[in-house]
Steps between C-alpha positions, in 0.01 A plus 500: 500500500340837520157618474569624150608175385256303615229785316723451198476089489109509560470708251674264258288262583144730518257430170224728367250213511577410867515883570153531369312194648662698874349784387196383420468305822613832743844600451658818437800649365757453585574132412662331191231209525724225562389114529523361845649210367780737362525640789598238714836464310595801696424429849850277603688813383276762697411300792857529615417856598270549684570891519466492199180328452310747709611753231376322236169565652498766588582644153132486442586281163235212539744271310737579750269455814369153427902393484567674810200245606687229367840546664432626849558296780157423657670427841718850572254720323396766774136544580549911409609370110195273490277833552684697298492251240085497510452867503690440142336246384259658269346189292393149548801328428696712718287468803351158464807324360804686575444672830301193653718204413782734669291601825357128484846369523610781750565414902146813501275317264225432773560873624486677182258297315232560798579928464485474159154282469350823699659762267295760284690490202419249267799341366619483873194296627544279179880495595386420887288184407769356211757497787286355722374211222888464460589448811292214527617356185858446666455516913464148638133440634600519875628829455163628345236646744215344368281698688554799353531331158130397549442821600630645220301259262116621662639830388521429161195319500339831670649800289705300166193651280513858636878513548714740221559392210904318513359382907295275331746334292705431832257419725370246265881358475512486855197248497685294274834541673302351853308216298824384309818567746307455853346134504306553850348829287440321250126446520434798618665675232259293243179629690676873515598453089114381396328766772674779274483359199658666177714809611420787215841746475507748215868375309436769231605453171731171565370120474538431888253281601418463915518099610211379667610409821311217507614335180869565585513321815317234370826479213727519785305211678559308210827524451526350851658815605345638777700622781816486280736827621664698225899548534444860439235754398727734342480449129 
């Protein structure tokens, strides 16, 4: 497949009501506004070409970048796509979903998502703690330096309130990520989640709410899932 057919079968499958809930959430032409659900039904075909993926985001499309998300191979992605690919990223779901289940998945997760908590821009601090949050959703436990994860944690405690505005969001994920994949964090993560409280982030004119770190880990506690891995954190 080529670039151009790929552009032509998302745009079959775009919608004017998904288009404008994107819009209304932060993205921007140019994008056909296709379901993620739809999506998927392309990612066998693409992911066989990994060339060609790349393209895909590169085009700029937004449709077209979360399936290049999709399809990549996590493993033989090179650390100089991953930064390319979060200089791009220009919205939420780019950066926190897209970019960091990739990087999160990627042999430089640890490296990346440290240079990335540190960054100026926005979106790429944002991106910096989702990758970081993801990587602990799938690592096994003794691969995890907990000392920096608790670390980490007193920092959100410390700045979550004065951080910008999408840094929030993902710091307060990251408490939830410790407290529900990391069972020797776990009670720490608690104390972290009820020191901060509710997380305030401006989601404009959409009906995203912001969990409450504590009350999600306590649903995850009850579940009796705790310390359950996820197979993957690209979705």
């Amino acid at each position: 497949m080529t670039v151009e057919e790929v552009l032509q079968k998302l745009e079959a499958l775009g919608s004017e009501q998904t288009k404008k809930t994107f819009l209304r959430h932060g993205a921007r032409e140019p994008f056909f506004g296709v379901r993620i659900g739809d999506m998927k039904k392309l990612v066998k075909e693409v992911k066989r070409d990994q060339k060609l993926v790349q393209a895909l985001y590169e085009t700029g499309n937004h449709d077209a970048m979360y399936l290049a998300g999709l399809a990549i191979d996590p493993k033989t992605v090179t650390k100089e796509q991953l930064q390319g690919w979060v200089r791009q990223a220009y919205w939420y779901m780019l950066a926190e979903y897209t970019v960091a289940g990739v990087a999160a998945e990627s042999p430089f997760a640890l490296e990346l998502a440290r240079e990335w908590i540190e960054a100026e821009e926005e979106m790429i601090a944002a991106c910096g703690w989702s990758t970081y949050a993801n990587y602990l959703s799938v690592t096994p436990d003794e691969q995890l330096d907990l000392p920096e994860i608790r670390a980490l944690l007193a920092r959100v405690q410390q700045t979550v309130h004065e951080e910008r505005n999408r840094v929030r969001y993902t710091m307060n994920h990251f408490v939830i990520a410790a407290g529900a994949y990391v069972p020797a964090l776990h009670a720490e993560a608690v104390e972290v989640a009820e020191a901060i409280g509710k997380v305030h982030v401006d989601v404009g004119n959409t009906a995203c709410k912001v969990p409450l770190a504590t009350a999600y880990i306590e649903k995850i506690v009850a579940r009796g899932a705790i310390g359950k891995k996820r197979k993957t954190c690209i979705c």
